[in-house]
XYZ file of C-alpha atoms in Angstrom:
649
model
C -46.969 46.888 61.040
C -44.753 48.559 63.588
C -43.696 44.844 64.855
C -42.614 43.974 60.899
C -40.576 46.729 60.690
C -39.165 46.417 64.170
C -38.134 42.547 62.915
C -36.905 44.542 59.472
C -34.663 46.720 61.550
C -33.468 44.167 64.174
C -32.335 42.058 60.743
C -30.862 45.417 59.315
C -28.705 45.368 62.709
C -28.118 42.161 62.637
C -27.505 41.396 59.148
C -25.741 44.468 57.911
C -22.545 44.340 56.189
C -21.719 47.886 57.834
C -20.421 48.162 61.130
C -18.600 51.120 63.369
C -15.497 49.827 64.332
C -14.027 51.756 67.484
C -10.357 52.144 66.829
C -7.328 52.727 69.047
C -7.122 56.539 71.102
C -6.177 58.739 68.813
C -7.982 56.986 65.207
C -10.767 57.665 63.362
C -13.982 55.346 63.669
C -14.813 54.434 60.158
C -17.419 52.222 58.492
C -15.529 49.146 57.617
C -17.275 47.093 55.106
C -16.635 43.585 55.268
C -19.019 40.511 53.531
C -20.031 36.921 54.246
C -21.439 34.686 51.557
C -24.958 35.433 53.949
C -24.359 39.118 53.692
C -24.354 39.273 50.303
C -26.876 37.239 49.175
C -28.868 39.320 51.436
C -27.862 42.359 50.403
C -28.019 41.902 46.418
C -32.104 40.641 47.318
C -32.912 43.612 49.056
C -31.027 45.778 46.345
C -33.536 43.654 43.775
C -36.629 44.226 45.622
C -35.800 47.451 46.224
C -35.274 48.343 42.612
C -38.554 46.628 41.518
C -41.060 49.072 43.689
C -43.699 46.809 44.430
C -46.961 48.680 44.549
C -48.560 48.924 48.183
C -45.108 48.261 49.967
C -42.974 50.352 51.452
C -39.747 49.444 49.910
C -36.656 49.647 53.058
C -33.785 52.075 51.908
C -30.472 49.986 52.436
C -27.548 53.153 52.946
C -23.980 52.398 52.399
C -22.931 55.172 54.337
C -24.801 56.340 57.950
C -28.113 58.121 57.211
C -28.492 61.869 58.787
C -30.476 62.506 61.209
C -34.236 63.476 61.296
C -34.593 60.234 59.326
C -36.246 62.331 56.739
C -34.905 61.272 52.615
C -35.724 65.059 51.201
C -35.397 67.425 54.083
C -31.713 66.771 54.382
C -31.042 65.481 51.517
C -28.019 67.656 50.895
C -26.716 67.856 54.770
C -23.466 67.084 56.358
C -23.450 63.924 58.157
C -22.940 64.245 61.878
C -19.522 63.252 63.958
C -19.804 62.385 67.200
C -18.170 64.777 69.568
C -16.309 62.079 71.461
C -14.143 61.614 67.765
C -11.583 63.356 66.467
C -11.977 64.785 62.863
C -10.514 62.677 60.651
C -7.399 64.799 58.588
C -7.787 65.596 54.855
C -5.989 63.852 52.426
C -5.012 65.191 49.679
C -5.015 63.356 46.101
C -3.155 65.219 43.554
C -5.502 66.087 40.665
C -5.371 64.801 37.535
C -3.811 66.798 34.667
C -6.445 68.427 32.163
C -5.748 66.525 28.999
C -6.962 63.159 30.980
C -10.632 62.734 31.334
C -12.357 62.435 34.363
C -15.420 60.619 35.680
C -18.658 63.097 36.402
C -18.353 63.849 40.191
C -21.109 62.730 42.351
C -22.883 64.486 45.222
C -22.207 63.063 48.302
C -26.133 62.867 49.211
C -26.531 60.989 46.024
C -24.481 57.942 45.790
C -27.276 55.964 47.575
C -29.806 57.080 44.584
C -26.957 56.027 42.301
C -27.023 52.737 43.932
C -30.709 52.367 44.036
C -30.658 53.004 40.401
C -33.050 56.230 40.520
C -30.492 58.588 39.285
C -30.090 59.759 35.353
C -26.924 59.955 34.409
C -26.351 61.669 31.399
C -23.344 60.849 29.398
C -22.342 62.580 26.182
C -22.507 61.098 22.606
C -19.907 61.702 20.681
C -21.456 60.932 16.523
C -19.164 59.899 13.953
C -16.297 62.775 12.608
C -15.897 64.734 15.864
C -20.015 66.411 15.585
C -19.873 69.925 14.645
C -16.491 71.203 14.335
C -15.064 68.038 13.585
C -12.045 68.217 15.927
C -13.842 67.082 18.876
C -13.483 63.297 18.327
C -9.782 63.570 16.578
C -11.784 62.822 12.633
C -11.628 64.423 9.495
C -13.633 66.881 8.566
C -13.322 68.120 4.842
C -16.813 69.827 4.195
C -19.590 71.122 6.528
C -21.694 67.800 5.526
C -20.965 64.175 6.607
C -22.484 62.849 3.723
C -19.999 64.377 1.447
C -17.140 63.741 4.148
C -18.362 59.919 4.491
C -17.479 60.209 0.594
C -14.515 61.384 0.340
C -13.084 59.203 3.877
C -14.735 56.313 1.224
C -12.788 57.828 -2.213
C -9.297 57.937 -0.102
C -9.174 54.873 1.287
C -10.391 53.274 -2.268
C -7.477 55.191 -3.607
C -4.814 53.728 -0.954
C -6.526 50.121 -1.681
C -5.726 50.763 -5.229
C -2.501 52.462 -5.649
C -0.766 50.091 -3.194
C -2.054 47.473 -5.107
C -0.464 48.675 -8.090
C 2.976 49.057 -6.340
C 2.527 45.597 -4.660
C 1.784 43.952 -8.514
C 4.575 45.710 -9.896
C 7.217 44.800 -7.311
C 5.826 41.091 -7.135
C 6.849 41.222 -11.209
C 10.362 42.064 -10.924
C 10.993 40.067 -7.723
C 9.702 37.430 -9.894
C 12.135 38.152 -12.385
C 15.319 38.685 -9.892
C 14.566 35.350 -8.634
C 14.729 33.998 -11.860
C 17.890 35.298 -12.744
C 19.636 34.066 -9.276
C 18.644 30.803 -10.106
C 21.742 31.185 -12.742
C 23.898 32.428 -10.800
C 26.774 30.309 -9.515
C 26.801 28.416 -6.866
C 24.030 26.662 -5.877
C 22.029 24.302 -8.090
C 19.658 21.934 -6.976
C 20.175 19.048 -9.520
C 24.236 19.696 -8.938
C 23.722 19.803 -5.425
C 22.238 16.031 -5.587
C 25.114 15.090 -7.930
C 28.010 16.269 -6.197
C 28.642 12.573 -5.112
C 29.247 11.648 -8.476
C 31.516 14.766 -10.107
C 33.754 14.653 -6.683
C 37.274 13.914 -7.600
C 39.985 11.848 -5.152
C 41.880 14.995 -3.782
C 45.022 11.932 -3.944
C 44.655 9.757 -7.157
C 46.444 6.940 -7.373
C 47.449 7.468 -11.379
C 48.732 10.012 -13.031
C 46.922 13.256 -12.549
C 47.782 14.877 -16.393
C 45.909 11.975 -18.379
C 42.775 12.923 -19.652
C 39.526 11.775 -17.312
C 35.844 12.680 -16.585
C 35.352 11.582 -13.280
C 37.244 7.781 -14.358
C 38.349 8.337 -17.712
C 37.808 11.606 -20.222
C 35.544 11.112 -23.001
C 35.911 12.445 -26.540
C 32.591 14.191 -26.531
C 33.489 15.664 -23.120
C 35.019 18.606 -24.880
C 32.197 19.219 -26.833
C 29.912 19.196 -23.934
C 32.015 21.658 -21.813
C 31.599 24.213 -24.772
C 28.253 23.938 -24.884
C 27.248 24.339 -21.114
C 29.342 27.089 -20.651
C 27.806 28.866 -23.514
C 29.819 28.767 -26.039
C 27.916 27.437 -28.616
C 25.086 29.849 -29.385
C 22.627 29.859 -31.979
C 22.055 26.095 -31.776
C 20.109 23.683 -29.341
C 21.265 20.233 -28.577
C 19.964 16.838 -28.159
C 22.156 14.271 -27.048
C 21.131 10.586 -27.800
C 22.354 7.396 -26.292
C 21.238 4.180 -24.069
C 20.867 4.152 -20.625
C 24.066 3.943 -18.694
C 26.202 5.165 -21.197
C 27.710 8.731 -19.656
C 25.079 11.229 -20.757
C 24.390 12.923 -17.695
C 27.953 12.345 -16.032
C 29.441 14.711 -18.435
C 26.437 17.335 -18.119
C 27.428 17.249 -14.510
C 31.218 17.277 -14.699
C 30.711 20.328 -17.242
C 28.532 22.316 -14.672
C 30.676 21.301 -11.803
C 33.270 22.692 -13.989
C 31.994 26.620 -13.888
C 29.669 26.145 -10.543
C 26.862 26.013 -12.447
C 27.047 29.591 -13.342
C 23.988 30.488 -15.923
C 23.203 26.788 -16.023
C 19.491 25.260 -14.631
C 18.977 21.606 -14.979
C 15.892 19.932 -14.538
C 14.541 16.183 -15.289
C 10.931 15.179 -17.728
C 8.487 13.464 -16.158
C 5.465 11.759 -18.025
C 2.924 13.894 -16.117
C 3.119 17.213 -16.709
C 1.977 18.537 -13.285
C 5.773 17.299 -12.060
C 6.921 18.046 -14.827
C 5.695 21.578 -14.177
C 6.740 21.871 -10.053
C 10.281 20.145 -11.606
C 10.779 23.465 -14.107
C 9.787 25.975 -11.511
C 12.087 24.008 -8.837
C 14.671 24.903 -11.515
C 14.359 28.445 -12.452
C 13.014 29.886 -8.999
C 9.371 30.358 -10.076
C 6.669 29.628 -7.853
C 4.203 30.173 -10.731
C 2.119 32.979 -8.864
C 1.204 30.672 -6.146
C 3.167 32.827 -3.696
C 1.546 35.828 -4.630
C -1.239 38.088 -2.360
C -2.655 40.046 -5.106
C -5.942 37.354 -4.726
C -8.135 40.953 -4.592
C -6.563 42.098 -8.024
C -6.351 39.098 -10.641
C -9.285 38.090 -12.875
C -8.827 34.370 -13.213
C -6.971 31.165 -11.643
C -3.235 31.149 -13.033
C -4.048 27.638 -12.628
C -6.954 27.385 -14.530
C -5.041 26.516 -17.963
C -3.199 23.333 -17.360
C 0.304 22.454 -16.840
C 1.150 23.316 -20.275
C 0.213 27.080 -20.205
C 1.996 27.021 -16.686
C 4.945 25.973 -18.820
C 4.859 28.652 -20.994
C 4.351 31.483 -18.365
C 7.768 30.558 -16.859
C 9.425 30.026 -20.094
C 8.259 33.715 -21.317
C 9.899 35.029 -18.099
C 12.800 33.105 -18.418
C 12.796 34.785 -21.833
C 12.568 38.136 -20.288
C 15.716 37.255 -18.284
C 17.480 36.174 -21.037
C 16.963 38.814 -22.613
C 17.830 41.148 -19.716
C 20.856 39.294 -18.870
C 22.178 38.458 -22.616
C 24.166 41.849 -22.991
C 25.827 42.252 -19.416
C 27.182 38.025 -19.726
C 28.062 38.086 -22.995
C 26.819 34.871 -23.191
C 23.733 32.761 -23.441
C 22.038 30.820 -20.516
C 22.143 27.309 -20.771
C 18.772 25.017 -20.007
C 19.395 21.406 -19.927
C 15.998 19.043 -19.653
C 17.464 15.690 -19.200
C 15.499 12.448 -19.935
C 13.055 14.213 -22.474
C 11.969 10.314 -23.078
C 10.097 10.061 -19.919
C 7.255 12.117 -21.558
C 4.547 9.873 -22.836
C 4.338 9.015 -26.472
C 1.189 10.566 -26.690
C -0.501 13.652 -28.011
C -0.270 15.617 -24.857
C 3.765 14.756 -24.566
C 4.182 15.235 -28.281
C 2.742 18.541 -28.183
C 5.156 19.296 -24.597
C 8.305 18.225 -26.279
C 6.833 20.685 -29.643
C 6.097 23.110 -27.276
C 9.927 23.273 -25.644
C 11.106 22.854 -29.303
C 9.829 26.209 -30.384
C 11.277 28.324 -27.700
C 14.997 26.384 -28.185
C 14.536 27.467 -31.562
C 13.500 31.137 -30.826
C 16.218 31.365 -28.392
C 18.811 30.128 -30.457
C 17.972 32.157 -33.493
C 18.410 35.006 -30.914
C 21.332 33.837 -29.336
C 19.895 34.342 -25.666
C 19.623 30.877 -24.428
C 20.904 27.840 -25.127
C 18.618 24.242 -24.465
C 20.088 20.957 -24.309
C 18.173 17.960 -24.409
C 19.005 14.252 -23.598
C 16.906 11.209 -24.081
C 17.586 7.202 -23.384
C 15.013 6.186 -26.383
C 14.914 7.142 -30.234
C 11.895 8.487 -30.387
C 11.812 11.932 -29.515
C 14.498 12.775 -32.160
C 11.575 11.374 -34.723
C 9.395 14.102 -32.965
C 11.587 16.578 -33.266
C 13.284 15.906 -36.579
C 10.118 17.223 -38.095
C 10.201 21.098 -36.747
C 14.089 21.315 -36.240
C 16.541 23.605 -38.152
C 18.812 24.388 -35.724
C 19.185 21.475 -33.494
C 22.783 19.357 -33.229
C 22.293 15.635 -32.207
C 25.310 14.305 -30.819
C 25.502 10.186 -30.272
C 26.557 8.884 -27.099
C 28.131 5.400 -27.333
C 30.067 2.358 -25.239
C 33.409 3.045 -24.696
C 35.989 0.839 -26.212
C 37.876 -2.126 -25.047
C 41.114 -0.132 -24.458
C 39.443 2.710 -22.760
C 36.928 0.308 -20.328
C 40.210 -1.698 -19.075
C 41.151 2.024 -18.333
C 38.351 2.643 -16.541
C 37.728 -0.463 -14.225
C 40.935 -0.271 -13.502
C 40.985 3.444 -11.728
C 37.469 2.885 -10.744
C 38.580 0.155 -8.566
C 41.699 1.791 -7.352
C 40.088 4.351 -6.117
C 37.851 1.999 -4.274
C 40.033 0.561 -2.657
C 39.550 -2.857 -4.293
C 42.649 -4.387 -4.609
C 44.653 -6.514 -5.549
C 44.099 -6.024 -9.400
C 44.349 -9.232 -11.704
C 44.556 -8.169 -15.504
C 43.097 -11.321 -16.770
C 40.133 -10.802 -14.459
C 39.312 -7.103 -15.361
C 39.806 -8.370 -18.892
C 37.476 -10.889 -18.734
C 35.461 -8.672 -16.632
C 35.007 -6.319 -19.712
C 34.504 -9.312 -21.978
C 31.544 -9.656 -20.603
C 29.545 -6.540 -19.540
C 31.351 -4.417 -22.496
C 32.009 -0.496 -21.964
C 28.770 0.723 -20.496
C 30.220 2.743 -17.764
C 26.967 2.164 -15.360
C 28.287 -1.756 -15.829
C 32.020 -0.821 -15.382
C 30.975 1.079 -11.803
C 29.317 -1.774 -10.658
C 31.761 -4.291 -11.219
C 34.863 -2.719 -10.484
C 33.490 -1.794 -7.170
C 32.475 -5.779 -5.701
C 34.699 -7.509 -4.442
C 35.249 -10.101 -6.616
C 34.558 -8.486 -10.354
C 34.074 -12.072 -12.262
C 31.337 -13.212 -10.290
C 29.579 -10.011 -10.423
C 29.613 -10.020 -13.614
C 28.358 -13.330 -13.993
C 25.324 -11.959 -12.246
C 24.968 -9.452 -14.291
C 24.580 -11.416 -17.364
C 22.107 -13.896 -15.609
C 19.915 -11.036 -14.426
C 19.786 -9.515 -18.384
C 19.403 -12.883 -19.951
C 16.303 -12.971 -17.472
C 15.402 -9.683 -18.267
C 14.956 -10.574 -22.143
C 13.403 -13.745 -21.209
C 10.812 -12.272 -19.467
C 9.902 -9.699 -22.023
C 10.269 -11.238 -25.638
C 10.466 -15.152 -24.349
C 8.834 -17.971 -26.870
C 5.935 -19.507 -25.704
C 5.237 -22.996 -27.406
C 1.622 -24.029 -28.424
C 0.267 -20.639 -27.675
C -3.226 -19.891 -27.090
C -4.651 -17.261 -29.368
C -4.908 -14.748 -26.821
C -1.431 -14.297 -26.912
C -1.341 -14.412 -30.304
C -0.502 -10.290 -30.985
C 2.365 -10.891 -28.286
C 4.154 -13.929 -29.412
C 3.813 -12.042 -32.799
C 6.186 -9.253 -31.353
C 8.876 -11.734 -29.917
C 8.979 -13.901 -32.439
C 10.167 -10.926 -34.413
C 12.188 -9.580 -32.272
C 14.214 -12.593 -31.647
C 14.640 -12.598 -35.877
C 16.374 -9.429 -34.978
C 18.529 -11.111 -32.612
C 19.163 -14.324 -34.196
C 20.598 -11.816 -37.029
C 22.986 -9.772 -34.497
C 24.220 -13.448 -33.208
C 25.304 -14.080 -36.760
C 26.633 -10.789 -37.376
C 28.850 -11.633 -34.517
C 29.771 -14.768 -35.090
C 31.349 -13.348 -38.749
C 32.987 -10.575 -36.863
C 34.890 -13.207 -34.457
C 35.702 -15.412 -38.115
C 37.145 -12.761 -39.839
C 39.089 -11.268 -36.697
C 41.060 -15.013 -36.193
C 41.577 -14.537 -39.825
C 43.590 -11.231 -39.603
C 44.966 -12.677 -36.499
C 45.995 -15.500 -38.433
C 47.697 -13.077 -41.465
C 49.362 -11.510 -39.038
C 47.045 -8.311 -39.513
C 46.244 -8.680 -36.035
C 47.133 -8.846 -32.648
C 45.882 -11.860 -30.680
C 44.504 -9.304 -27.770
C 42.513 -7.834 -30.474
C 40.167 -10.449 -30.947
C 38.134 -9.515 -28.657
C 37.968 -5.349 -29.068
C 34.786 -5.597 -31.386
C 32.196 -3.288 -31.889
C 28.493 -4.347 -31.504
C 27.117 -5.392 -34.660
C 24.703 -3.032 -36.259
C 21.724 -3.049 -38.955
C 20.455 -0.379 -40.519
C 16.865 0.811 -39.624
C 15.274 -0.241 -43.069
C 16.670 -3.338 -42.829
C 15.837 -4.236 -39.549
C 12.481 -3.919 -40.452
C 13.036 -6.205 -43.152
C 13.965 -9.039 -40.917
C 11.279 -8.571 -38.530
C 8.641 -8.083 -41.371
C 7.073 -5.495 -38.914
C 7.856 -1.809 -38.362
C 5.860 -0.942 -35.492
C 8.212 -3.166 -33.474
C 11.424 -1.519 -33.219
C 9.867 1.613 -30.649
C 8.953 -0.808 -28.425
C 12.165 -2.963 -28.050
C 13.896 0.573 -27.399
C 11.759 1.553 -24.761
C 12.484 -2.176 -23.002
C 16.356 -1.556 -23.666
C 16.607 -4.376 -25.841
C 18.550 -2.398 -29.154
C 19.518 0.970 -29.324
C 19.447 3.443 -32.154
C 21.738 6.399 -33.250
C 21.696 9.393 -34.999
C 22.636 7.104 -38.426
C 19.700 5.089 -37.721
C 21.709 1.569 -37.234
C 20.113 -0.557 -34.874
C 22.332 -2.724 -32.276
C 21.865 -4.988 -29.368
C 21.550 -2.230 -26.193
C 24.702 -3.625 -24.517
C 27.110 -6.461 -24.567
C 25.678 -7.938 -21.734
C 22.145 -8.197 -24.218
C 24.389 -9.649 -26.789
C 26.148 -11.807 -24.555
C 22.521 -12.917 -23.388
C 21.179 -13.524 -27.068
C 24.066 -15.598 -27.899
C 23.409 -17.936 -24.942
C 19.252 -18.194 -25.795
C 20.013 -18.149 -29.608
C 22.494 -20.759 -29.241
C 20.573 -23.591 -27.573
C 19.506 -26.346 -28.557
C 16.571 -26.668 -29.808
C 16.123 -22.974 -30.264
C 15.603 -22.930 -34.048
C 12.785 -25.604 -33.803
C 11.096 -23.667 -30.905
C 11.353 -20.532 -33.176
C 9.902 -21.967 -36.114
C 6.905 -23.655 -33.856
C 5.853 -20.692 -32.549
C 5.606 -18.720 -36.149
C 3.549 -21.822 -37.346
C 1.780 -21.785 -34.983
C 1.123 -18.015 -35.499
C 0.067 -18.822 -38.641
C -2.429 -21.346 -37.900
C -4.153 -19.209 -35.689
C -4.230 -16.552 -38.265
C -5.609 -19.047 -41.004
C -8.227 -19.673 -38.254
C -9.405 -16.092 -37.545
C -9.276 -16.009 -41.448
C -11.357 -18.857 -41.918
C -14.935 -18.371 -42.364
C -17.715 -20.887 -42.485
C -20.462 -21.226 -44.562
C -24.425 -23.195 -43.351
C -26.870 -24.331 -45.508
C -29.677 -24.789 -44.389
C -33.402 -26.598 -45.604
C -31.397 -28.756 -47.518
C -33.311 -32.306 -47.470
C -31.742 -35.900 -48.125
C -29.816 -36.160 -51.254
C -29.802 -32.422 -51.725
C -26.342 -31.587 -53.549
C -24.560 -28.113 -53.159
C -22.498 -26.937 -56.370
C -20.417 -24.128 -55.348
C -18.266 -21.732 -57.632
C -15.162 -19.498 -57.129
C -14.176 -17.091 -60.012
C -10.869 -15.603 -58.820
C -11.688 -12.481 -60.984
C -13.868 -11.105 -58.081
C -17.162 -12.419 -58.411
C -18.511 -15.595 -57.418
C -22.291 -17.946 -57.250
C -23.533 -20.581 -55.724
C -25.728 -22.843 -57.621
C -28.120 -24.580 -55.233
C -30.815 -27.124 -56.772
C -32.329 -30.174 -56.488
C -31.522 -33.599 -58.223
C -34.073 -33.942 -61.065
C -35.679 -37.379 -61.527
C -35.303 -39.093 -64.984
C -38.289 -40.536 -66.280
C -37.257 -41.826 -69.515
C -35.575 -45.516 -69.774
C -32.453 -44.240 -71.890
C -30.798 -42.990 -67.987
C -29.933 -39.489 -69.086
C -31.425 -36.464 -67.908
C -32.959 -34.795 -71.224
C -36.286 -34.533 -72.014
C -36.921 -37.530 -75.040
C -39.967 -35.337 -76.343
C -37.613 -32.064 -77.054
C -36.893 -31.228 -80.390
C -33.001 -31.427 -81.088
């Protein structure tokens, strides 16, 4: 035993991370603790074991600071450790106390830090419960009433109450936020759609004609006047539609008004055939984000999504309508909504019921002179759609312009281009052929050489037509319900050919009588058919829809049907003209008809019918009919016939 713990010590001594260190004359000798990756492995084990108190061994009391003498753990617990009278006393230091108001570990006895080490010390530490105890002020909390409960309560009550009332504030300034943003989207300035267009309504700062004739962006129109009234809103109590083929100005002079007054109470946006876009495409428009920006996710009942696209719609039309409405008597003047290309929706229920839906607000609004909608469509029918429900709506007819006025035209457009030099017969011949559609006019005043483009141009459309309505000979019958449609429609065009070849006779007539100028012969309009008797020629009337959507013909508020272009007349002449064209026509209807006949054809089997078995069948045209079916009867007699001999007559 006494050898073990003579080992114990002389591995204490050797081992032990605490060492006297003599220093210089005139220094203190203090404990320096230093470590080694040995020393402390060592010395966190015999920490553990000596924590653990193993029953029947003595357990070897590790001290971080010198023991006192007498070796004794109790007797002097609480004496002053010894200094060696060959060392100075060490001077005091002083550390500045801490002020009051900062709290301060619990001191601990200087005989005691090796039982705090060892782990066999208590220390007590104070719990602090929930509202500061008794007094409530301790911990900094609340105290209302002597009982938590009833404190816990009202804490709950208040901060229910906060939760609550700045939700209210935050719902009620979300709503007129929603509202101002609205009403900046009509302010002037910016606007998305003019934004993109600004390419198109920029005018040449140095023109090279004269700067006091008439122009919208190449040349003025006659409905431009109009237009400019209406977009800046002064022409309430009515709602527009504007009608006319693709190409033909429509949205140039929307844009050239708005550039006009910056877009100031103006919002443009374009249709779409599904309604989600058509939805993102409105809100883009007016500034609404449809409550998706919104935080109040802890306050609303339902989705705002949950109804569709279409009751989307109608939330941000009823707050444009409270804008309006805000705004109507500080302007003066209505706001102006323009939803261009309403023909995109689909011809369906669900863009029926869209187009209805924006119909009945333009007509609210206008009765109350807060807002004024313009629509704008490519195809015929929408005004059909609408035609039905309107009573205040103005349709105004966008057209070609005339031969004069497209020479005009190419002529400035190419100028300005820089395309030069400038042949008259050339841009004559030029509008010859592609006509006054100003999307035509752009294009080929702006190649380089205008003929050949123009050439193009017709071989591309007389493709075009080809490829939609084209005759196919000997047709099988699955193709049957298609060859029915352009057979029909090329009735219609066969009939606009000769319409044209009349105009051109009776022009060299007045020409000839001196009624007419030879540069005249040319300046014709398209020919035209009215709507009941283009269905006459085609002997169909579910037809005519479909060759508007294609831009084959175009309609007008008059209902007269005409080819959609001269370049589609131009293109119907050359087909219609052909030889051979007349024969192919009339093979195809025949053919048509046969396969008709066929599908109306039914056949009729008899069966258990044996040799020499005759069928007698009988029509009667007056709705009934029989069929007699017997058997030949065998004569018996020698007189041939087939009476009985034995009868009585």
């Amino acid at each position: 035993m006494m050898g073990t713990k003579k080992g114990l010590a002389a591995s204490q001594t050797r081992f032990s991370p605490l060492k006297l260190v003599r220093s210089p004359a005139g220094q203190t000798h203090r404990p320096l603790l230093y470590t080694t990756p040995m020393a402390s492995s060592r010395l966190a084990g015999r920490l553990f074991l000596s924590g653990s108190r193993i029953p029947g061994r003595q357990s070897t009391r590790l001290y971080t600071t010198a023991p006192p003498p007498g070796g004794s753990d109790n007797a002097n617990h609480h004496a002053k450790p010894r200094t060696p009278h060959h060392l100075p006393k060490p001077p005091k230091r002083t550390v500045p106390s801490p002020p009051p108001s900062h709290s301060q570990a619990v001191p601990t006895p200087p005989g005691a830090r090796h039982e705090v080490h060892e782990g066999t010390q208590t220390l007590s530490a104070p719990y602090n419960p929930p509202g500061g105890g008794p007094g409530g002020a301790a911990g900094g909390g609340f105290a209302f009433t002597g009982s938590p409960v009833l404190d816990a309560v009202l804490t709950t009550c208040i901060g229910l109450g906060a939760v609550f009332i700045g939700g209210v504030v935050y719902v009620r300034w979300y709503k007129s936020n929603v509202l101002a943003k609205i009403e900046q989207a009509f302010e002037p300035g910016y606007d998305p759609a003019l934004e993109l267009a600004k390419s198109h309504t920029k005018r040449n700062e140095e023109p090279a004609y004269d700067a006091d004739e008439p122009w919208t962006e190449y040349l003025r129109r006659k409905e431009q006047d109009q237009i400019d009234d209406i977009v800046k809103g002064n022409e309430p109590g009515h709602y527009f539609l504007l009608l006319g083929p693709k190409g033909s100005g429509k949205g140039t002079m929307i844009f050239e008004a708005m550039n006009a007054i910056q877009a100031d109470g103006v919002s443009m946006c374009d249709a779409h055939p599904d309604l989600e876009v058509f939805r993102l495409r409105l809100g883009k428009a007016l500034n609404y984000e449809f409550n998706e920006d919104t935080q109040t996710g802890l306050f609303q009942r339902r989705d705002p999504r949950e109804g569709g696209a279409a009751l989307d719609i109608e939330r941000a039309l009823n707050k444009l309508e409270k804008v309006a409405l805000r705004c109507a008597k500080r302007r003066g003047k209505p706001f102006v909504l323009i939803i261009n290309n309403i023909h995109f929706f689909q011809n369906d229920d669900e863009g029926r019921q869209m187009i209805l839906q924006l119909q009945q607000k333009a007509e609210s609004w206008a009765a109350s002179g807060i807002m004024t909608v313009v629509f704008s469509s490519d195809d015929f029918w929408p005004f059909h759609v609408m035609r039905k429900s309107a009573s205040r709506m103005h349709v105004l007819s966008v057209s070609d312009l005339e031969q004069p006025d497209a020479v005009k035209a190419v002529t400035r457009i190419r100028i300005d281009a820089d395309k030069v030099p400038i042949v008259p017969d050339d841009v004559q011949e030029t509008v010859n052929t592609v006509g006054g559609r100003l999307s035509y006019l752009n294009r080929v005043a702006k190649a380089k050489n205008m003929t050949e483009m123009a050439k193009h141009m017709l071989r591309v459309e007389k493709g075009w037509i080809l490829s939609q309505i084209g005759l196919i000979p000997d047709c099988d019958d699955d193709v049957m319900d298609e060859q029915k449609w352009s057979s029909c429609s090329w009735l219609l065009l066969q009939e606009f050919v000769k319409m044209r070849r009349e105009q051109e006779k009776e022009r060299e007539e007045a020409i000839a009588r001196g009624e007419a100028k030879p540069e005249d012969l040319n300046d014709l309009p398209l020919p035209a058919v009215s709507w009941y008797r283009a269905r006459q020629i085609m002997t169909r009337a579910d037809f005519l829809e479909e060759l508007d959507k294609v831009n084959i013909i175009a309609m007008d508020i008059h209902h007269d049907v005409r080819p959609d272009s001269m370049l589609t007349l131009r293109s119907a002449m050359e087909v219609v003209e052909e030889e051979g064209f007349q024969e192919l026509l009339d093979g195809v209807r025949d053919r048509i008809d046969e396969i008709e006949s066929l599908h109306r054809t039914r056949e009729l089997t008899f069966k258990d019918l044996g040799k020499g078995d005759s069928v007698r069948l009988a029509v009667d045209k007056g709705g009934s009919y029989y069929v007699d079916l017997r058997k030949p009867v065998r004569d018996d007699d020698d007189d041939g016939d087939d009476d009985d001999d034995d009868s009585d007559d």
